[in-house]
């Protein structure tokens, strides 16, 4: 497994070792020991989630606050997405900045999103299956979000605004400077 550091400390891309042969391929999508060895982090993932979406669906930007904050390890099983993580750590030099990466079934890359980040993704392919591990359980009371198209964040989703499909809930999320972190 190879680690690719992003411009924001703590948020990185993992590239697995893929074994190809005449039958297809095999790779280990997660191994706690390898993850710790490569990243130096001892993360205890407790919940796996998966979603299926069509082209243009944007989910996010979501996070949880307080003792319900979550780190996530995200990947795409089918299709392709633009994955985005926004730094919400008030004491960070990159507070309010974001990183993005193309994650796909073809490249098998994964993004680690640490606690203190908002996360979202936009489906670029006809359909996408998105899977992620969380180190904390879902908590409705501590769930928060930021509007995906907030000009203060300036996220380049690379997609026509009128073609983006966003849930009503996500359309009503607060802007960055109004949100609770």
JSON list of C-alpha atoms in Angstrom, two decimals:
[
{"chain": "A", "resi": 1, "resn": "UNK", "atom": "CA", "xyz": [0.00, 0.00, 0.00]},
{"chain": "A", "resi": 2, "resn": "UNK", "atom": "CA", "xyz": [1.31, 3.43, -0.95]},
{"chain": "A", "resi": 3, "resn": "UNK", "atom": "CA", "xyz": [0.40, 6.65, 0.86]},
{"chain": "A", "resi": 4, "resn": "UNK", "atom": "CA", "xyz": [0.03, 9.92, -1.08]},
{"chain": "A", "resi": 5, "resn": "UNK", "atom": "CA", "xyz": [0.02, 13.01, 1.11]},
{"chain": "A", "resi": 6, "resn": "UNK", "atom": "CA", "xyz": [-2.33, 15.85, 0.17]},
{"chain": "A", "resi": 7, "resn": "UNK", "atom": "CA", "xyz": [-1.90, 19.57, 0.74]},
{"chain": "A", "resi": 8, "resn": "UNK", "atom": "CA", "xyz": [-3.77, 19.24, 4.06]},
{"chain": "A", "resi": 9, "resn": "UNK", "atom": "CA", "xyz": [-2.03, 17.49, 6.94]},
{"chain": "A", "resi": 10, "resn": "UNK", "atom": "CA", "xyz": [-3.80, 14.34, 8.10]},
{"chain": "A", "resi": 11, "resn": "UNK", "atom": "CA", "xyz": [-5.84, 13.86, 4.92]},
{"chain": "A", "resi": 12, "resn": "UNK", "atom": "CA", "xyz": [-4.24, 11.43, 2.47]},
{"chain": "A", "resi": 13, "resn": "UNK", "atom": "CA", "xyz": [-4.81, 9.01, -0.39]},
{"chain": "A", "resi": 14, "resn": "UNK", "atom": "CA", "xyz": [-4.03, 5.32, -0.15]},
{"chain": "A", "resi": 15, "resn": "UNK", "atom": "CA", "xyz": [-3.12, 3.30, -3.23]},
{"chain": "A", "resi": 16, "resn": "UNK", "atom": "CA", "xyz": [-3.40, -0.45, -2.75]},
{"chain": "A", "resi": 17, "resn": "UNK", "atom": "CA", "xyz": [-1.12, -3.08, -4.25]},
{"chain": "A", "resi": 18, "resn": "UNK", "atom": "CA", "xyz": [-3.20, -4.79, -6.94]},
{"chain": "A", "resi": 19, "resn": "UNK", "atom": "CA", "xyz": [-2.39, -8.32, -8.05]},
{"chain": "A", "resi": 20, "resn": "UNK", "atom": "CA", "xyz": [-3.54, -8.90, -11.64]},
{"chain": "A", "resi": 21, "resn": "UNK", "atom": "CA", "xyz": [-3.58, -12.19, -13.48]},
{"chain": "A", "resi": 22, "resn": "UNK", "atom": "CA", "xyz": [-5.55, -13.95, -16.21]},
{"chain": "A", "resi": 23, "resn": "UNK", "atom": "CA", "xyz": [-8.54, -14.39, -13.89]},
{"chain": "A", "resi": 24, "resn": "UNK", "atom": "CA", "xyz": [-8.83, -10.71, -12.99]},
{"chain": "A", "resi": 25, "resn": "UNK", "atom": "CA", "xyz": [-7.40, -8.99, -9.92]},
{"chain": "A", "resi": 26, "resn": "UNK", "atom": "CA", "xyz": [-7.12, -9.22, -6.14]},
{"chain": "A", "resi": 27, "resn": "UNK", "atom": "CA", "xyz": [-6.29, -6.59, -3.58]},
{"chain": "A", "resi": 28, "resn": "UNK", "atom": "CA", "xyz": [-6.60, -6.11, 0.13]},
{"chain": "A", "resi": 29, "resn": "UNK", "atom": "CA", "xyz": [-8.88, -3.10, 0.55]},
{"chain": "A", "resi": 30, "resn": "UNK", "atom": "CA", "xyz": [-8.18, -2.81, 4.27]},
{"chain": "A", "resi": 31, "resn": "UNK", "atom": "CA", "xyz": [-5.84, -4.39, 6.79]},
{"chain": "A", "resi": 32, "resn": "UNK", "atom": "CA", "xyz": [-5.59, -2.73, 10.21]},
{"chain": "A", "resi": 33, "resn": "UNK", "atom": "CA", "xyz": [-1.91, -3.68, 10.67]},
{"chain": "A", "resi": 34, "resn": "UNK", "atom": "CA", "xyz": [-0.89, -2.44, 7.22]},
{"chain": "A", "resi": 35, "resn": "UNK", "atom": "CA", "xyz": [-2.92, 0.76, 7.67]},
{"chain": "A", "resi": 36, "resn": "UNK", "atom": "CA", "xyz": [-1.15, 1.47, 10.97]},
{"chain": "A", "resi": 37, "resn": "UNK", "atom": "CA", "xyz": [2.27, 0.63, 9.53]},
{"chain": "A", "resi": 38, "resn": "UNK", "atom": "CA", "xyz": [1.82, 2.88, 6.47]},
{"chain": "A", "resi": 39, "resn": "UNK", "atom": "CA", "xyz": [0.03, 5.81, 8.14]},
{"chain": "A", "resi": 40, "resn": "UNK", "atom": "CA", "xyz": [1.22, 5.66, 11.75]},
{"chain": "A", "resi": 41, "resn": "UNK", "atom": "CA", "xyz": [-2.44, 5.84, 12.84]},
{"chain": "A", "resi": 42, "resn": "UNK", "atom": "CA", "xyz": [-4.22, 3.35, 15.07]},
{"chain": "A", "resi": 43, "resn": "UNK", "atom": "CA", "xyz": [-7.80, 3.86, 13.91]},
{"chain": "A", "resi": 44, "resn": "UNK", "atom": "CA", "xyz": [-10.55, 1.58, 15.16]},
{"chain": "A", "resi": 45, "resn": "UNK", "atom": "CA", "xyz": [-13.20, 1.52, 12.43]},
{"chain": "A", "resi": 46, "resn": "UNK", "atom": "CA", "xyz": [-16.58, 0.50, 13.90]},
{"chain": "A", "resi": 47, "resn": "UNK", "atom": "CA", "xyz": [-19.10, 1.06, 11.10]},
{"chain": "A", "resi": 48, "resn": "UNK", "atom": "CA", "xyz": [-19.16, 0.43, 7.34]},
{"chain": "A", "resi": 49, "resn": "UNK", "atom": "CA", "xyz": [-21.56, 2.35, 5.09]},
{"chain": "A", "resi": 50, "resn": "UNK", "atom": "CA", "xyz": [-22.35, 2.10, 1.40]},
{"chain": "A", "resi": 51, "resn": "UNK", "atom": "CA", "xyz": [-24.41, 4.19, -1.02]},
{"chain": "A", "resi": 52, "resn": "UNK", "atom": "CA", "xyz": [-25.50, 3.87, -4.63]},
{"chain": "A", "resi": 53, "resn": "UNK", "atom": "CA", "xyz": [-26.04, 7.03, -6.69]},
{"chain": "A", "resi": 54, "resn": "UNK", "atom": "CA", "xyz": [-26.49, 8.13, -10.29]},
{"chain": "A", "resi": 55, "resn": "UNK", "atom": "CA", "xyz": [-24.50, 10.64, -12.32]},
{"chain": "A", "resi": 56, "resn": "UNK", "atom": "CA", "xyz": [-24.61, 14.17, -10.94]},
{"chain": "A", "resi": 57, "resn": "UNK", "atom": "CA", "xyz": [-25.63, 13.18, -7.41]},
{"chain": "A", "resi": 58, "resn": "UNK", "atom": "CA", "xyz": [-23.74, 15.22, -4.83]},
{"chain": "A", "resi": 59, "resn": "UNK", "atom": "CA", "xyz": [-23.76, 14.03, -1.23]},
{"chain": "A", "resi": 60, "resn": "UNK", "atom": "CA", "xyz": [-22.33, 16.38, 1.37]},
{"chain": "A", "resi": 61, "resn": "UNK", "atom": "CA", "xyz": [-20.69, 18.19, 2.89]},
{"chain": "A", "resi": 62, "resn": "UNK", "atom": "CA", "xyz": [-21.30, 16.18, 6.09]},
{"chain": "A", "resi": 63, "resn": "UNK", "atom": "CA", "xyz": [-19.58, 15.76, 9.46]},
{"chain": "A", "resi": 64, "resn": "UNK", "atom": "CA", "xyz": [-20.29, 15.11, 13.12]},
{"chain": "A", "resi": 65, "resn": "UNK", "atom": "CA", "xyz": [-19.21, 17.28, 16.04]},
{"chain": "A", "resi": 66, "resn": "UNK", "atom": "CA", "xyz": [-17.95, 16.72, 19.58]},
{"chain": "A", "resi": 67, "resn": "UNK", "atom": "CA", "xyz": [-17.41, 13.21, 20.83]},
{"chain": "A", "resi": 68, "resn": "UNK", "atom": "CA", "xyz": [-19.32, 11.91, 17.79]},
{"chain": "A", "resi": 69, "resn": "UNK", "atom": "CA", "xyz": [-16.72, 13.22, 15.30]},
{"chain": "A", "resi": 70, "resn": "UNK", "atom": "CA", "xyz": [-15.74, 10.62, 12.72]},
{"chain": "A", "resi": 71, "resn": "UNK", "atom": "CA", "xyz": [-12.67, 9.72, 10.72]},
{"chain": "A", "resi": 72, "resn": "UNK", "atom": "CA", "xyz": [-13.53, 7.98, 7.44]},
{"chain": "A", "resi": 73, "resn": "UNK", "atom": "CA", "xyz": [-11.75, 5.76, 4.96]},
{"chain": "A", "resi": 74, "resn": "UNK", "atom": "CA", "xyz": [-13.66, 6.10, 1.68]},
{"chain": "A", "resi": 75, "resn": "UNK", "atom": "CA", "xyz": [-13.52, 4.26, -1.65]},
{"chain": "A", "resi": 76, "resn": "UNK", "atom": "CA", "xyz": [-15.53, 3.55, -4.78]},
{"chain": "A", "resi": 77, "resn": "UNK", "atom": "CA", "xyz": [-16.63, 0.01, -5.61]},
{"chain": "A", "resi": 78, "resn": "UNK", "atom": "CA", "xyz": [-18.35, 0.86, -8.92]},
{"chain": "A", "resi": 79, "resn": "UNK", "atom": "CA", "xyz": [-18.02, 3.99, -11.06]},
{"chain": "A", "resi": 80, "resn": "UNK", "atom": "CA", "xyz": [-16.16, 7.22, -10.38]},
{"chain": "A", "resi": 81, "resn": "UNK", "atom": "CA", "xyz": [-16.58, 10.17, -7.99]},
{"chain": "A", "resi": 82, "resn": "UNK", "atom": "CA", "xyz": [-14.92, 13.44, -7.14]},
{"chain": "A", "resi": 83, "resn": "UNK", "atom": "CA", "xyz": [-14.26, 13.11, -3.42]},
{"chain": "A", "resi": 84, "resn": "UNK", "atom": "CA", "xyz": [-13.85, 16.28, -1.30]},
{"chain": "A", "resi": 85, "resn": "UNK", "atom": "CA", "xyz": [-12.68, 16.87, 2.28]},
{"chain": "A", "resi": 86, "resn": "UNK", "atom": "CA", "xyz": [-12.83, 20.32, 3.95]},
{"chain": "A", "resi": 87, "resn": "UNK", "atom": "CA", "xyz": [-10.64, 21.13, 6.96]},
{"chain": "A", "resi": 88, "resn": "UNK", "atom": "CA", "xyz": [-12.82, 22.35, 9.85]},
{"chain": "A", "resi": 89, "resn": "UNK", "atom": "CA", "xyz": [-10.08, 22.28, 12.50]},
{"chain": "A", "resi": 90, "resn": "UNK", "atom": "CA", "xyz": [-10.09, 25.85, 13.80]},
{"chain": "A", "resi": 91, "resn": "UNK", "atom": "CA", "xyz": [-6.45, 25.62, 14.95]},
{"chain": "A", "resi": 92, "resn": "UNK", "atom": "CA", "xyz": [-5.24, 24.32, 11.58]},
{"chain": "A", "resi": 93, "resn": "UNK", "atom": "CA", "xyz": [-3.23, 26.41, 9.11]},
{"chain": "A", "resi": 94, "resn": "UNK", "atom": "CA", "xyz": [-5.51, 24.96, 6.41]},
{"chain": "A", "resi": 95, "resn": "UNK", "atom": "CA", "xyz": [-8.83, 25.74, 8.17]},
{"chain": "A", "resi": 96, "resn": "UNK", "atom": "CA", "xyz": [-11.49, 26.23, 5.48]},
{"chain": "A", "resi": 97, "resn": "UNK", "atom": "CA", "xyz": [-9.33, 24.71, 2.72]},
{"chain": "A", "resi": 98, "resn": "UNK", "atom": "CA", "xyz": [-10.25, 21.59, 0.83]},
{"chain": "A", "resi": 99, "resn": "UNK", "atom": "CA", "xyz": [-8.65, 18.69, -1.00]},
{"chain": "A", "resi": 100, "resn": "UNK", "atom": "CA", "xyz": [-10.23, 16.65, -3.74]},
{"chain": "A", "resi": 101, "resn": "UNK", "atom": "CA", "xyz": [-9.40, 13.46, -5.58]},
{"chain": "A", "resi": 102, "resn": "UNK", "atom": "CA", "xyz": [-10.91, 11.24, -8.21]},
{"chain": "A", "resi": 103, "resn": "UNK", "atom": "CA", "xyz": [-11.76, 7.88, -6.65]},
{"chain": "A", "resi": 104, "resn": "UNK", "atom": "CA", "xyz": [-12.93, 5.09, -8.93]},
{"chain": "A", "resi": 105, "resn": "UNK", "atom": "CA", "xyz": [-13.43, 1.37, -9.24]},
{"chain": "A", "resi": 106, "resn": "UNK", "atom": "CA", "xyz": [-10.59, 1.46, -11.78]},
{"chain": "A", "resi": 107, "resn": "UNK", "atom": "CA", "xyz": [-7.94, 3.30, -9.74]},
{"chain": "A", "resi": 108, "resn": "UNK", "atom": "CA", "xyz": [-9.01, 1.71, -6.41]},
{"chain": "A", "resi": 109, "resn": "UNK", "atom": "CA", "xyz": [-7.66, 4.71, -4.52]},
{"chain": "A", "resi": 110, "resn": "UNK", "atom": "CA", "xyz": [-9.00, 5.47, -1.06]},
{"chain": "A", "resi": 111, "resn": "UNK", "atom": "CA", "xyz": [-9.09, 8.76, 0.81]},
{"chain": "A", "resi": 112, "resn": "UNK", "atom": "CA", "xyz": [-8.60, 8.98, 4.56]},
{"chain": "A", "resi": 113, "resn": "UNK", "atom": "CA", "xyz": [-10.66, 11.84, 5.98]},
{"chain": "A", "resi": 114, "resn": "UNK", "atom": "CA", "xyz": [-9.66, 12.59, 9.58]},
{"chain": "A", "resi": 115, "resn": "UNK", "atom": "CA", "xyz": [-11.90, 13.80, 12.38]},
{"chain": "A", "resi": 116, "resn": "UNK", "atom": "CA", "xyz": [-12.51, 17.53, 12.08]},
{"chain": "A", "resi": 117, "resn": "UNK", "atom": "CA", "xyz": [-13.28, 17.46, 8.35]},
{"chain": "A", "resi": 118, "resn": "UNK", "atom": "CA", "xyz": [-16.47, 17.83, 6.33]},
{"chain": "A", "resi": 119, "resn": "UNK", "atom": "CA", "xyz": [-16.80, 15.28, 3.56]},
{"chain": "A", "resi": 120, "resn": "UNK", "atom": "CA", "xyz": [-18.74, 14.98, 0.32]},
{"chain": "A", "resi": 121, "resn": "UNK", "atom": "CA", "xyz": [-18.61, 13.50, -3.14]},
{"chain": "A", "resi": 122, "resn": "UNK", "atom": "CA", "xyz": [-20.03, 14.03, -6.62]},
{"chain": "A", "resi": 123, "resn": "UNK", "atom": "CA", "xyz": [-20.79, 11.08, -8.93]},
{"chain": "A", "resi": 124, "resn": "UNK", "atom": "CA", "xyz": [-19.04, 11.51, -12.30]},
{"chain": "A", "resi": 125, "resn": "UNK", "atom": "CA", "xyz": [-19.96, 8.17, -13.91]},
{"chain": "A", "resi": 126, "resn": "UNK", "atom": "CA", "xyz": [-23.42, 6.92, -14.89]},
{"chain": "A", "resi": 127, "resn": "UNK", "atom": "CA", "xyz": [-23.69, 5.24, -11.48]},
{"chain": "A", "resi": 128, "resn": "UNK", "atom": "CA", "xyz": [-21.42, 4.80, -8.47]},
{"chain": "A", "resi": 129, "resn": "UNK", "atom": "CA", "xyz": [-21.26, 2.61, -5.42]},
{"chain": "A", "resi": 130, "resn": "UNK", "atom": "CA", "xyz": [-19.45, 4.40, -2.62]},
{"chain": "A", "resi": 131, "resn": "UNK", "atom": "CA", "xyz": [-18.23, 2.64, 0.53]},
{"chain": "A", "resi": 132, "resn": "UNK", "atom": "CA", "xyz": [-16.70, 4.02, 3.68]},
{"chain": "A", "resi": 133, "resn": "UNK", "atom": "CA", "xyz": [-15.48, 2.96, 7.07]},
{"chain": "A", "resi": 134, "resn": "UNK", "atom": "CA", "xyz": [-16.11, 5.19, 10.11]},
{"chain": "A", "resi": 135, "resn": "UNK", "atom": "CA", "xyz": [-14.31, 5.18, 13.44]},
{"chain": "A", "resi": 136, "resn": "UNK", "atom": "CA", "xyz": [-17.42, 6.36, 15.27]},
{"chain": "A", "resi": 137, "resn": "UNK", "atom": "CA", "xyz": [-21.11, 5.56, 15.05]},
{"chain": "A", "resi": 138, "resn": "UNK", "atom": "CA", "xyz": [-23.68, 7.73, 13.30]},
{"chain": "A", "resi": 139, "resn": "UNK", "atom": "CA", "xyz": [-25.21, 10.24, 15.72]},
{"chain": "A", "resi": 140, "resn": "UNK", "atom": "CA", "xyz": [-28.18, 12.23, 14.42]},
{"chain": "A", "resi": 141, "resn": "UNK", "atom": "CA", "xyz": [-27.97, 14.84, 17.22]},
{"chain": "A", "resi": 142, "resn": "UNK", "atom": "CA", "xyz": [-24.34, 15.67, 16.42]},
{"chain": "A", "resi": 143, "resn": "UNK", "atom": "CA", "xyz": [-24.65, 15.47, 12.64]},
{"chain": "A", "resi": 144, "resn": "UNK", "atom": "CA", "xyz": [-23.84, 18.73, 10.84]},
{"chain": "A", "resi": 145, "resn": "UNK", "atom": "CA", "xyz": [-23.13, 19.94, 7.34]},
{"chain": "A", "resi": 146, "resn": "UNK", "atom": "CA", "xyz": [-22.02, 22.80, 5.13]},
{"chain": "A", "resi": 147, "resn": "UNK", "atom": "CA", "xyz": [-23.51, 23.87, 1.83]},
{"chain": "A", "resi": 148, "resn": "UNK", "atom": "CA", "xyz": [-21.59, 22.24, -1.03]},
{"chain": "A", "resi": 149, "resn": "UNK", "atom": "CA", "xyz": [-21.64, 25.40, -3.19]},
{"chain": "A", "resi": 150, "resn": "UNK", "atom": "CA", "xyz": [-20.55, 27.89, -0.53]},
{"chain": "A", "resi": 151, "resn": "UNK", "atom": "CA", "xyz": [-18.50, 30.62, -2.28]},
{"chain": "A", "resi": 152, "resn": "UNK", "atom": "CA", "xyz": [-16.29, 30.94, 0.82]},
{"chain": "A", "resi": 153, "resn": "UNK", "atom": "CA", "xyz": [-15.01, 27.42, 0.19]},
{"chain": "A", "resi": 154, "resn": "UNK", "atom": "CA", "xyz": [-14.75, 27.79, -3.59]},
{"chain": "A", "resi": 155, "resn": "UNK", "atom": "CA", "xyz": [-14.89, 24.07, -4.27]},
{"chain": "A", "resi": 156, "resn": "UNK", "atom": "CA", "xyz": [-14.41, 23.27, -7.94]},
{"chain": "A", "resi": 157, "resn": "UNK", "atom": "CA", "xyz": [-16.76, 20.35, -8.48]},
{"chain": "A", "resi": 158, "resn": "UNK", "atom": "CA", "xyz": [-16.01, 20.40, -12.22]},
{"chain": "A", "resi": 159, "resn": "UNK", "atom": "CA", "xyz": [-19.66, 19.85, -13.05]},
{"chain": "A", "resi": 160, "resn": "UNK", "atom": "CA", "xyz": [-22.39, 22.14, -14.38]},
{"chain": "A", "resi": 161, "resn": "UNK", "atom": "CA", "xyz": [-24.35, 23.56, -11.42]},
{"chain": "A", "resi": 162, "resn": "UNK", "atom": "CA", "xyz": [-27.70, 22.87, -13.11]},
{"chain": "A", "resi": 163, "resn": "UNK", "atom": "CA", "xyz": [-26.76, 19.18, -13.55]},
{"chain": "A", "resi": 164, "resn": "UNK", "atom": "CA", "xyz": [-25.98, 18.57, -9.86]},
{"chain": "A", "resi": 165, "resn": "UNK", "atom": "CA", "xyz": [-28.59, 16.56, -7.95]},
{"chain": "A", "resi": 166, "resn": "UNK", "atom": "CA", "xyz": [-28.63, 17.46, -4.25]},
{"chain": "A", "resi": 167, "resn": "UNK", "atom": "CA", "xyz": [-31.04, 16.33, -1.55]},
{"chain": "A", "resi": 168, "resn": "UNK", "atom": "CA", "xyz": [-33.36, 18.92, -0.06]},
{"chain": "A", "resi": 169, "resn": "UNK", "atom": "CA", "xyz": [-31.63, 18.41, 3.29]},
{"chain": "A", "resi": 170, "resn": "UNK", "atom": "CA", "xyz": [-28.21, 19.21, 1.77]},
{"chain": "A", "resi": 171, "resn": "UNK", "atom": "CA", "xyz": [-29.57, 22.25, -0.08]},
{"chain": "A", "resi": 172, "resn": "UNK", "atom": "CA", "xyz": [-30.61, 23.72, 3.28]},
{"chain": "A", "resi": 173, "resn": "UNK", "atom": "CA", "xyz": [-27.29, 23.24, 5.06]},
{"chain": "A", "resi": 174, "resn": "UNK", "atom": "CA", "xyz": [-25.70, 26.39, 6.49]},
{"chain": "A", "resi": 175, "resn": "UNK", "atom": "CA", "xyz": [-22.84, 28.22, 4.83]},
{"chain": "A", "resi": 176, "resn": "UNK", "atom": "CA", "xyz": [-19.29, 27.76, 6.12]},
{"chain": "A", "resi": 177, "resn": "UNK", "atom": "CA", "xyz": [-19.21, 30.84, 8.39]},
{"chain": "A", "resi": 178, "resn": "UNK", "atom": "CA", "xyz": [-22.64, 30.02, 9.83]},
{"chain": "A", "resi": 179, "resn": "UNK", "atom": "CA", "xyz": [-21.94, 26.36, 10.62]},
{"chain": "A", "resi": 180, "resn": "UNK", "atom": "CA", "xyz": [-21.17, 24.82, 13.99]},
{"chain": "A", "resi": 181, "resn": "UNK", "atom": "CA", "xyz": [-17.88, 22.91, 14.16]}
]
